[in-house]
């Protein structure tokens, strides 16, 4: 995957994770909230991976 692809997927996972976390809070479901937290963290890692790829490509 390229830099932009990783960043886009990272943003998508981050948004989906925030939505799941909100649903988990609204329904008082800690399991759904935990899924959201994990998905948001995955998105953060994907965005960081894209940043690293971009930095490497600029050298």
Backbone as a chain_set.jsonl record, in Angstrom:
{"seq": "XXXXXXXXXXXXXXXXXXXXXXXXXXXXXXXXXXXXXXXXXXXXXXXXXXXXXXXXXXX", "coords": {"N": [[0.833, -1.176, 0.0], [0.359, 2.28, -0.579], [1.451, 5.533, 0.571], [-0.752, 7.419, 0.661], [-2.926, 5.686, 0.545], [-2.679, 4.251, 2.944], [-3.068, 6.348, 4.755], [-5.709, 7.142, 4.163], [-7.174, 4.799, 4.728], [-6.554, 4.677, 7.403], [-7.82, 6.986, 8.431], [-10.466, 6.272, 7.896], [-10.81, 3.987, 9.518], [-10.397, 5.174, 11.98], [-12.583, 6.951, 12.158], [-14.716, 5.103, 12.054], [-14.182, 3.698, 14.375], [-14.591, 5.699, 16.309], [-17.313, 6.08, 15.983], [-18.31, 3.553, 16.752], [-17.493, 3.575, 19.393], [-19.069, 5.651, 20.406], [-21.62, 4.545, 20.066], [-21.385, 2.371, 21.777], [-21.148, 3.75, 24.217], [-23.647, 5.032, 24.293], [-25.411, 2.885, 24.407], [-24.614, 1.7, 26.679], [-22.697, -0.363, 26.515], [-19.919, -1.915, 27.134], [-18.385, -3.699, 25.641], [-18.77, -3.065, 22.945], [-17.794, -0.485, 22.982], [-15.102, -1.021, 23.562], [-14.367, -2.353, 21.214], [-14.564, -0.213, 19.457], [-12.561, 1.472, 20.486], [-10.323, -0.097, 19.927], [-10.426, -0.214, 17.127], [-10.122, 2.454, 16.498], [-7.529, 2.881, 17.427], [-6.168, 1.217, 15.657], [-6.583, 2.66, 13.319], [-5.102, 4.967, 13.913], [-2.529, 3.881, 13.923], [-2.325, 3.061, 11.237], [-2.391, 5.535, 9.94], [-0.017, 6.62, 10.921], [1.792, 4.85, 9.799], [1.479, 5.518, 7.105], [2.499, 8.118, 7.197], [5.188, 7.589, 7.777], [5.942, 6.176, 5.488], [5.668, 8.245, 3.648], [7.631, 10.006, 4.529], [9.916, 8.492, 4.086], [9.847, 8.263, 1.311], [10.37, 10.863, 0.587], [13.044, 11.186, 0.932]], "CA": [[0.0, 0.0, 0.0], [1.095, 3.517, -0.629], [1.281, 6.511, 1.647], [-2.118, 7.95, 0.704], [-3.831, 4.579, 0.832], [-2.607, 3.994, 4.386], [-3.68, 7.463, 5.469], [-7.154, 7.091, 3.947], [-7.698, 3.681, 5.519], [-6.406, 5.06, 8.808], [-8.901, 7.913, 8.769], [-11.723, 5.522, 7.873], [-10.868, 3.166, 10.731], [-10.521, 6.067, 13.118], [-13.973, 7.408, 12.197], [-15.567, 3.967, 12.411], [-13.933, 3.425, 15.788], [-15.263, 6.724, 17.111], [-18.746, 5.797, 15.912], [-18.579, 2.385, 17.599], [-17.327, 3.979, 20.786], [-20.253, 6.431, 20.758], [-22.736, 3.599, 20.194], [-21.148, 1.634, 23.019], [-21.492, 4.634, 25.327], [-25.088, 5.28, 24.284], [-26.124, 1.658, 24.779], [-23.969, 1.171, 27.883], [-22.119, -1.648, 26.112], [-18.458, -1.784, 27.166], [-17.763, -4.524, 24.61], [-18.778, -2.297, 21.698], [-16.867, 0.628, 23.202], [-13.746, -1.559, 23.435], [-14.132, -2.565, 19.774], [-14.332, 1.107, 18.884], [-11.233, 1.924, 20.905], [-9.324, -0.873, 19.182], [-10.458, 0.187, 15.716], [-9.543, 3.795, 16.427], [-6.084, 2.712, 17.57], [-5.698, 0.672, 14.382], [-6.556, 3.785, 12.39], [-3.952, 5.811, 14.26], [-1.32, 3.192, 13.451], [-2.297, 3.111, 9.772], [-2.014, 6.891, 9.542], [1.406, 6.771, 11.221], [2.495, 4.073, 8.775], [1.462, 6.351, 5.905], [3.438, 9.223, 7.417], [6.544, 7.05, 7.669], [6.179, 5.908, 4.067], [5.845, 9.521, 2.997], [8.938, 10.54, 4.91], [10.938, 7.692, 3.397], [9.801, 8.594, -0.106], [10.891, 12.205, 0.382], [14.522, 11.165, 0.987]], "C": [[0.875, 1.235, 0.0], [0.766, 4.433, 0.544], [-0.175, 6.97, 1.774], [-3.134, 6.863, 1.052], [-3.86, 4.281, 2.331], [-3.293, 5.106, 5.177], [-5.202, 7.443, 5.345], [-7.78, 5.976, 4.772], [-7.609, 3.987, 7.012], [-7.511, 5.992, 9.258], [-10.236, 7.18, 8.824], [-11.874, 4.669, 9.133], [-11.034, 4.028, 11.972], [-11.97, 6.559, 13.264], [-14.928, 6.288, 12.605], [-15.402, 3.618, 13.886], [-14.616, 4.429, 16.695], [-16.77, 6.491, 17.12], [-19.106, 4.611, 16.802], [-18.485, 2.754, 19.069], [-18.549, 4.768, 21.255], [-21.47, 5.535, 20.945], [-22.592, 2.81, 21.491], [-21.484, 2.459, 24.246], [-23.003, 4.811, 25.43], [-25.883, 4.062, 24.765], [-25.602, 1.031, 26.065], [-23.434, -0.239, 27.636], [-20.592, -1.516, 26.07], [-17.759, -2.614, 26.094], [-17.694, -3.774, 23.281], [-17.828, -1.112, 21.814], [-15.425, 0.154, 23.034], [-13.398, -1.838, 21.972], [-13.821, -1.241, 19.087], [-12.959, 1.653, 19.234], [-10.146, 1.208, 20.111], [-9.271, -0.451, 17.72], [-9.865, 1.585, 15.546], [-8.02, 3.735, 16.551], [-5.468, 2.15, 16.285], [-5.592, 1.777, 13.34], [-5.38, 4.714, 12.646], [-2.652, 5.192, 13.761], [-1.204, 3.229, 11.928], [-1.885, 4.496, 9.289], [-0.525, 7.122, 9.793], [2.254, 6.025, 10.198], [2.567, 4.859, 7.468], [2.427, 7.515, 6.017], [4.885, 8.758, 7.25], [6.881, 6.774, 6.207], [6.424, 7.211, 3.312], [7.21, 10.13, 3.283], [10.059, 9.795, 4.203], [10.998, 8.057, 1.914], [10.381, 9.976, -0.395], [12.418, 12.249, 0.428], [15.103, 10.88, -0.319]], "O": [[1.991, 1.227, 0.518], [-0.083, 4.131, 1.382], [-0.759, 6.917, 2.856], [-4.094, 7.116, 1.78], [-4.926, 4.085, 2.915], [-4.007, 4.843, 6.144], [-5.906, 7.702, 6.321], [-8.794, 6.182, 5.438], [-8.485, 3.602, 7.786], [-8.078, 5.818, 10.336], [-11.051, 7.444, 9.709], [-12.944, 4.636, 9.74], [-11.736, 3.647, 12.908], [-12.513, 6.578, 14.368], [-15.838, 6.501, 13.406], [-16.374, 3.283, 14.563], [-15.162, 4.06, 17.735], [-17.426, 6.681, 18.144], [-20.1, 4.659, 17.527], [-19.288, 2.308, 19.889], [-19.016, 4.576, 22.378], [-22.26, 5.735, 21.868], [-23.567, 2.607, 22.214], [-22.041, 1.938, 25.212], [-23.57, 4.749, 26.521], [-26.9, 4.201, 25.446], [-26.072, -0.023, 26.492], [-23.671, -1.167, 28.411], [-20.039, -1.052, 25.073], [-16.652, -2.272, 25.678], [-16.687, -3.839, 22.576], [-17.135, -0.772, 20.854], [-14.612, 0.852, 22.428], [-12.272, -1.591, 21.539], [-12.929, -1.159, 18.243], [-12.275, 2.226, 18.387], [-9.172, 1.823, 19.677], [-8.19, -0.342, 17.141], [-9.184, 1.859, 14.557], [-7.308, 4.461, 15.857], [-4.38, 2.56, 15.879], [-4.632, 1.828, 12.572], [-4.739, 5.19, 11.71], [-1.782, 5.89, 13.241], [-0.11, 3.407, 11.391], [-1.115, 4.62, 8.336], [0.154, 7.746, 8.977], [3.305, 6.51, 9.78], [3.601, 4.865, 6.801], [3.099, 7.864, 5.047], [5.703, 9.455, 6.65], [7.975, 7.099, 5.744], [7.288, 7.273, 2.437], [7.856, 10.692, 2.399], [11.039, 10.402, 3.772], [12.081, 8.148, 1.336], [10.836, 10.231, -1.51], [13.021, 13.237, 0.011], [16.326, 10.826, -0.452]]}, "num_chains": 1, "name": "protein.A"}
